[in-house]
PDB file of C-alpha atoms in Angstrom:
ATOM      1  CA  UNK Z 776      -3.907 -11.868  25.809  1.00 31.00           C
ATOM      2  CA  UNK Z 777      -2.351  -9.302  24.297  1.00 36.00           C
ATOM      3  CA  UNK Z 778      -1.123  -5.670  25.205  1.00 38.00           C
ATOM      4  CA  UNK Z 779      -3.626  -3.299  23.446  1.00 38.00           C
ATOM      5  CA  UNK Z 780      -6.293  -5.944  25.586  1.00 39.00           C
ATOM      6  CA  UNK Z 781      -5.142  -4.006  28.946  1.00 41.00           C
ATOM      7  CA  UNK Z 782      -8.129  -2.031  28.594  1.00 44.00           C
ATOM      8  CA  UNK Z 783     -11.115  -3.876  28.555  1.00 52.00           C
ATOM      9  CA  UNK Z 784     -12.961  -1.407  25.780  1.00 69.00           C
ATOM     10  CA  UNK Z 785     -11.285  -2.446  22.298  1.00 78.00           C
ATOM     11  CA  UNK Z 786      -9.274   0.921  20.838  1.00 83.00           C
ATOM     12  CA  UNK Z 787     -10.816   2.238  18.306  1.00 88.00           C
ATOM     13  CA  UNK Z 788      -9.421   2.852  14.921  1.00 92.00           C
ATOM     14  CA  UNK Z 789     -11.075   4.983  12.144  1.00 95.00           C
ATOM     15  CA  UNK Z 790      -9.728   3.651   8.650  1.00 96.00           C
ATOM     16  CA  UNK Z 791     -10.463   5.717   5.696  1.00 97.00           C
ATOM     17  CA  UNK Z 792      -9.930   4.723   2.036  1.00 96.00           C
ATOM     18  CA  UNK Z 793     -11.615   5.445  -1.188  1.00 95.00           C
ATOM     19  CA  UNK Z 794     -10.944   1.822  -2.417  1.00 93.00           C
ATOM     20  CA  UNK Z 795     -13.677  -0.540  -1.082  1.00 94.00           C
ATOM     21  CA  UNK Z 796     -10.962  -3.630  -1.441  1.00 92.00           C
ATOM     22  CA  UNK Z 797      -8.311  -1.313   1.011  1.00 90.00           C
ATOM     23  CA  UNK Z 798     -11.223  -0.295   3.241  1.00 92.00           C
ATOM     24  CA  UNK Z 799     -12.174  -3.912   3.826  1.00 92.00           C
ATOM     25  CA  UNK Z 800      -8.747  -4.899   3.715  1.00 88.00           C
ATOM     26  CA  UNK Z 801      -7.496  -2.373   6.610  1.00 87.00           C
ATOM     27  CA  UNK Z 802     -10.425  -3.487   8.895  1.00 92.00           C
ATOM     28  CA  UNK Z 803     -10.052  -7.089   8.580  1.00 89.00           C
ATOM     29  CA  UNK Z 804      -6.067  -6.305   9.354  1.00 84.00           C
ATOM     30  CA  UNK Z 805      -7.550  -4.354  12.447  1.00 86.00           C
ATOM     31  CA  UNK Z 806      -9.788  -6.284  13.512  1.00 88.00           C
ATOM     32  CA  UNK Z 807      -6.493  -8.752  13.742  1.00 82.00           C
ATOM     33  CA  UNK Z 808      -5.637  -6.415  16.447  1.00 78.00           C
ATOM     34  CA  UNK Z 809      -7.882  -6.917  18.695  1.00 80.00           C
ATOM     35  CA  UNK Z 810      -9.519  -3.203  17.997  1.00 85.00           C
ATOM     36  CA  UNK Z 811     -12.934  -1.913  17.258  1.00 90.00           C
ATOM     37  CA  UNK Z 812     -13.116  -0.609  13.619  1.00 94.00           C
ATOM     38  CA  UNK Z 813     -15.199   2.143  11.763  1.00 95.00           C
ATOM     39  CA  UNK Z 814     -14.403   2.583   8.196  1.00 96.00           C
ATOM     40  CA  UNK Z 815     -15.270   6.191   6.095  1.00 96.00           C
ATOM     41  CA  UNK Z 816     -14.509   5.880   2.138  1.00 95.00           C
ATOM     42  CA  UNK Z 817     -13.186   9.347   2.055  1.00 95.00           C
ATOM     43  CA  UNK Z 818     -11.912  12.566   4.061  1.00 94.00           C
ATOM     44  CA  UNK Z 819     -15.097  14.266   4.000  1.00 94.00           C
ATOM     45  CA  UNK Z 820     -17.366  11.175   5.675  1.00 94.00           C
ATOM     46  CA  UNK Z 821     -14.714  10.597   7.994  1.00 95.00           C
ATOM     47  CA  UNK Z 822     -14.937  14.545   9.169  1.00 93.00           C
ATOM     48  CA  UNK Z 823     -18.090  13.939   9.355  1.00 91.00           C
ATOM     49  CA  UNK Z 824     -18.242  11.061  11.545  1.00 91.00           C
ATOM     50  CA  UNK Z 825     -15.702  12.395  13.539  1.00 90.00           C
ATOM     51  CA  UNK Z 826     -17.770  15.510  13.989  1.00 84.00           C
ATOM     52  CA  UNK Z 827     -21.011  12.865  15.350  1.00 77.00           C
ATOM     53  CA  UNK Z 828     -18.234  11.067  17.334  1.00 73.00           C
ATOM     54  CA  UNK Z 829     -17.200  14.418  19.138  1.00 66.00           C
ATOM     55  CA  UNK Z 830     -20.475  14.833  20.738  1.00 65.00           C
ATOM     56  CA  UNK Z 831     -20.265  11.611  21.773  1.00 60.00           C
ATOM     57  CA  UNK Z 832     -16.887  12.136  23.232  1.00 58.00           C
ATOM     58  CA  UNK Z 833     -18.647  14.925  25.636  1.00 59.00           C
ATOM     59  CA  UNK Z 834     -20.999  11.715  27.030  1.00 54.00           C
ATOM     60  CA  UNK Z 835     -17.683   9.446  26.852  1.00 54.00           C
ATOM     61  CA  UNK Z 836     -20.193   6.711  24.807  1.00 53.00           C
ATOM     62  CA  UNK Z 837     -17.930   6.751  21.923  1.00 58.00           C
ATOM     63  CA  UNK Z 838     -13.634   7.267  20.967  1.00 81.00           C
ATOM     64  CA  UNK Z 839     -11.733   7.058  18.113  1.00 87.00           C
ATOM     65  CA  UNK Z 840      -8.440   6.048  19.261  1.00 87.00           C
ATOM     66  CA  UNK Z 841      -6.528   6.084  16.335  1.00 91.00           C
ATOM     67  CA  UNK Z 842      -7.279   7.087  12.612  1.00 95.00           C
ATOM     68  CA  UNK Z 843      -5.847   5.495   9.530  1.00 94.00           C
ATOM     69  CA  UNK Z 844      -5.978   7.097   6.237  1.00 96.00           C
ATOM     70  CA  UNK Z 845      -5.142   6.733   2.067  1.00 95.00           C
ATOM     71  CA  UNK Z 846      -3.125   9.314   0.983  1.00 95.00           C
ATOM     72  CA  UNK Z 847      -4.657   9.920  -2.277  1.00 93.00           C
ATOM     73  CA  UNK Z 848      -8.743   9.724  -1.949  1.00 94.00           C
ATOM     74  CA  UNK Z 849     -11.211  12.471  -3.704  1.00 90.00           C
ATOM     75  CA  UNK Z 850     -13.134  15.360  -2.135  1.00 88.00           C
ATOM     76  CA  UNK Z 851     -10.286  15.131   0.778  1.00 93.00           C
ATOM     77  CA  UNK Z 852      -7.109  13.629   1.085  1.00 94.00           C
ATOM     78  CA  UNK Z 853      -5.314  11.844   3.881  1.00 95.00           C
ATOM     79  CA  UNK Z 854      -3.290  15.095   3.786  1.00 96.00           C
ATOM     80  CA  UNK Z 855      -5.882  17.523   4.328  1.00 96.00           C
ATOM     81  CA  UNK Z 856      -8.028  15.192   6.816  1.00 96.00           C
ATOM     82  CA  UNK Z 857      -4.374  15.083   8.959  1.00 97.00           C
ATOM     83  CA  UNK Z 858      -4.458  19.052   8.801  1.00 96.00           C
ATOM     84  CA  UNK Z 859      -7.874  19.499   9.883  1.00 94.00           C
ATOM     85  CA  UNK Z 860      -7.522  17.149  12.582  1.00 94.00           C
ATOM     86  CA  UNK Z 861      -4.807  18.291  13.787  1.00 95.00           C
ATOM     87  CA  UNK Z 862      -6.341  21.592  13.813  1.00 93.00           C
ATOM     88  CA  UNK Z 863      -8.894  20.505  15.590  1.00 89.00           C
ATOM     89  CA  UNK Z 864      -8.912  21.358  19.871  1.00 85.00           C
ATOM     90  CA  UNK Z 865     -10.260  18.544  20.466  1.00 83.00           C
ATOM     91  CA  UNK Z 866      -9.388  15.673  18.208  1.00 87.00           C
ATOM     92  CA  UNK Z 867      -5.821  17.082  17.476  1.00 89.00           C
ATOM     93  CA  UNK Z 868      -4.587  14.592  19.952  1.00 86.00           C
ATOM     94  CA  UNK Z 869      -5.676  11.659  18.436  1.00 89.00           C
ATOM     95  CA  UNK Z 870      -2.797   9.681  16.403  1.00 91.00           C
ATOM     96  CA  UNK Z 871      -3.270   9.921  12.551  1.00 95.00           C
ATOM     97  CA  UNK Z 872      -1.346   7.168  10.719  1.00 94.00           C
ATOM     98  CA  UNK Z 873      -0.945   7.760   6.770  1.00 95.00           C
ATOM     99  CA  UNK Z 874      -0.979   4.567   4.388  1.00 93.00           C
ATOM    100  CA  UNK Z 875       0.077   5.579   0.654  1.00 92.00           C
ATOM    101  CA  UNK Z 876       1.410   2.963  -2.578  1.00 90.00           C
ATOM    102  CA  UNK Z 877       3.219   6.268  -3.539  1.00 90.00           C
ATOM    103  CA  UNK Z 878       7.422   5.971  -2.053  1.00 91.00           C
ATOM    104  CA  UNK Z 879       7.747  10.276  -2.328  1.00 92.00           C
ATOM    105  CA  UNK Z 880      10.295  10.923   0.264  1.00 94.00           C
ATOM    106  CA  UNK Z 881       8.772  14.400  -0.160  1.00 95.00           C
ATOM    107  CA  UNK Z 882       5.009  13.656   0.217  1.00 94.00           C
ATOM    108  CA  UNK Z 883       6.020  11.392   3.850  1.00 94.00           C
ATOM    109  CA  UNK Z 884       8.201  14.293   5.247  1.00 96.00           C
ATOM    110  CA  UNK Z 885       5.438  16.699   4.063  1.00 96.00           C
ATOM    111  CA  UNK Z 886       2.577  14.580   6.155  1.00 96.00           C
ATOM    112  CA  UNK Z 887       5.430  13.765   8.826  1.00 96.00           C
ATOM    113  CA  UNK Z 888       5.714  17.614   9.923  1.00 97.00           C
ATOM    114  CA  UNK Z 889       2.351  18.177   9.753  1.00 96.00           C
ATOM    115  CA  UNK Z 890       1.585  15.691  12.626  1.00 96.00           C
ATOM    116  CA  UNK Z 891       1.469  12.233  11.010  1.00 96.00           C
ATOM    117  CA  UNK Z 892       2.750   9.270  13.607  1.00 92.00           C
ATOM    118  CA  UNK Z 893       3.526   7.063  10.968  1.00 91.00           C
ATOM    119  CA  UNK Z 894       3.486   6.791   7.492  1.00 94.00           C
ATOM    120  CA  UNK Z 895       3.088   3.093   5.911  1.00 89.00           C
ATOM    121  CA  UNK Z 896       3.250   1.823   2.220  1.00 88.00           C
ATOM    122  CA  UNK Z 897       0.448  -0.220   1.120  1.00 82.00           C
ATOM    123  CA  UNK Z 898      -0.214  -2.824   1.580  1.00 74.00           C
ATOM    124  CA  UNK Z 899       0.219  -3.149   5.357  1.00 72.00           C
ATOM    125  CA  UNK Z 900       2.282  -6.140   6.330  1.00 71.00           C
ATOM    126  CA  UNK Z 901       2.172  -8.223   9.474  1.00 69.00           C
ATOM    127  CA  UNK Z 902       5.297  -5.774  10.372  1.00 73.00           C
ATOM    128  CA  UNK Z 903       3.246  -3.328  10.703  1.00 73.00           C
ATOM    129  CA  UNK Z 904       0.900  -4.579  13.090  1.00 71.00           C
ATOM    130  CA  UNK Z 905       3.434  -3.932  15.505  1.00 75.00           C
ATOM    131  CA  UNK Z 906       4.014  -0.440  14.849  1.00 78.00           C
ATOM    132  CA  UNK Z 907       0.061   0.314  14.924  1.00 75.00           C
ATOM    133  CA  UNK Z 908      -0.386  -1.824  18.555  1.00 73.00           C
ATOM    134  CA  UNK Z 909       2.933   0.225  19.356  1.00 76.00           C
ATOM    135  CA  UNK Z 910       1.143   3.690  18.530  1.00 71.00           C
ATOM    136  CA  UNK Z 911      -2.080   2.552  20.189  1.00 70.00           C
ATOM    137  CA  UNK Z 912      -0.463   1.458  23.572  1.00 71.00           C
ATOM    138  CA  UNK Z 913       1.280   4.654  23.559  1.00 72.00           C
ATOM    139  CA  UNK Z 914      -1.922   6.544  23.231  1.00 64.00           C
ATOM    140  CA  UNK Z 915      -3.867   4.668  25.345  1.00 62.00           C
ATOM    141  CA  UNK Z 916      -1.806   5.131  27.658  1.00 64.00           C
ATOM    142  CA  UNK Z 917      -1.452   8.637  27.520  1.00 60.00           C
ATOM    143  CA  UNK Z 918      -5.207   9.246  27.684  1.00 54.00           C
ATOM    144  CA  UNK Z 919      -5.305   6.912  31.004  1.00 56.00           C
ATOM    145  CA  UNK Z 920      -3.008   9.633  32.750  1.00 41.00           C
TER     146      UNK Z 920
END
């Protein structure tokens, strides 16, 4: 049994891409990882769910533990979802992990500083699994203090 398995609730990951083929890729990957996975195809639905998922959050039915995003998606990017969570009281906690085919050493330092835990090149290789159960032990454990 693995770490992230502590818990007996599955973490739960929000992964958000405008590509159908990366959405069902990135849950599959997930889903590797022994966590609970809700997919949104772009900024807006996933502000959206996350906005449904609050009020669940006051019941404690319901927690995203983690959210993974595209970079480049219309209506909202990756970017501007990271901002608004991270303006958000109560979700800015929450680790946002940014996945992006685009190498811009300025774009990563840009969504870096602005709160990003990570930020991964597509596509997400088994490497990378670590770093995500890595991030979600972390949190997990923080939230169990």
């Amino acid at each position: 049994m693995d770490s992230s398995s502590i818990n007996k609730e599955k973490l739960h990951v929000l992964a958000v891409d405008d590509s159908e083929v990366e959405r069902a890729f990135m849950e599959k990957f997930l889903k590797n990882c022994d966590c609970q996975v809700t997919t949104a195809e772009n900024g807006a639905r996933a502000m959206e769910y996350l906005s449904l998922e609050n009020e669940l959050r006051k019941s404690k039915k319901s927690k995203v533990n983690m959210i993974i995003t595209d970079h480049s998606m219309p209506e909202m990017t990756g970017y501007e979802l990271l901002k608004k969570v991270k303006e958000s009281s109560t979700m800015k906690d929450i680790p946002v992990v940014i996945v992006s085919s685009d190498n811009i050493p300025t774009l990563i330092k840009k969504c870096l500083e602005e709160g990003a835990k990570e930020f991964m090149l597509k596509s997400l290789q088994q490497s990378d699994k670590q770093k995500l159960r890595s991030h979600l032990k972390e949190f997990q454990q923080l939230i169990g203090k």
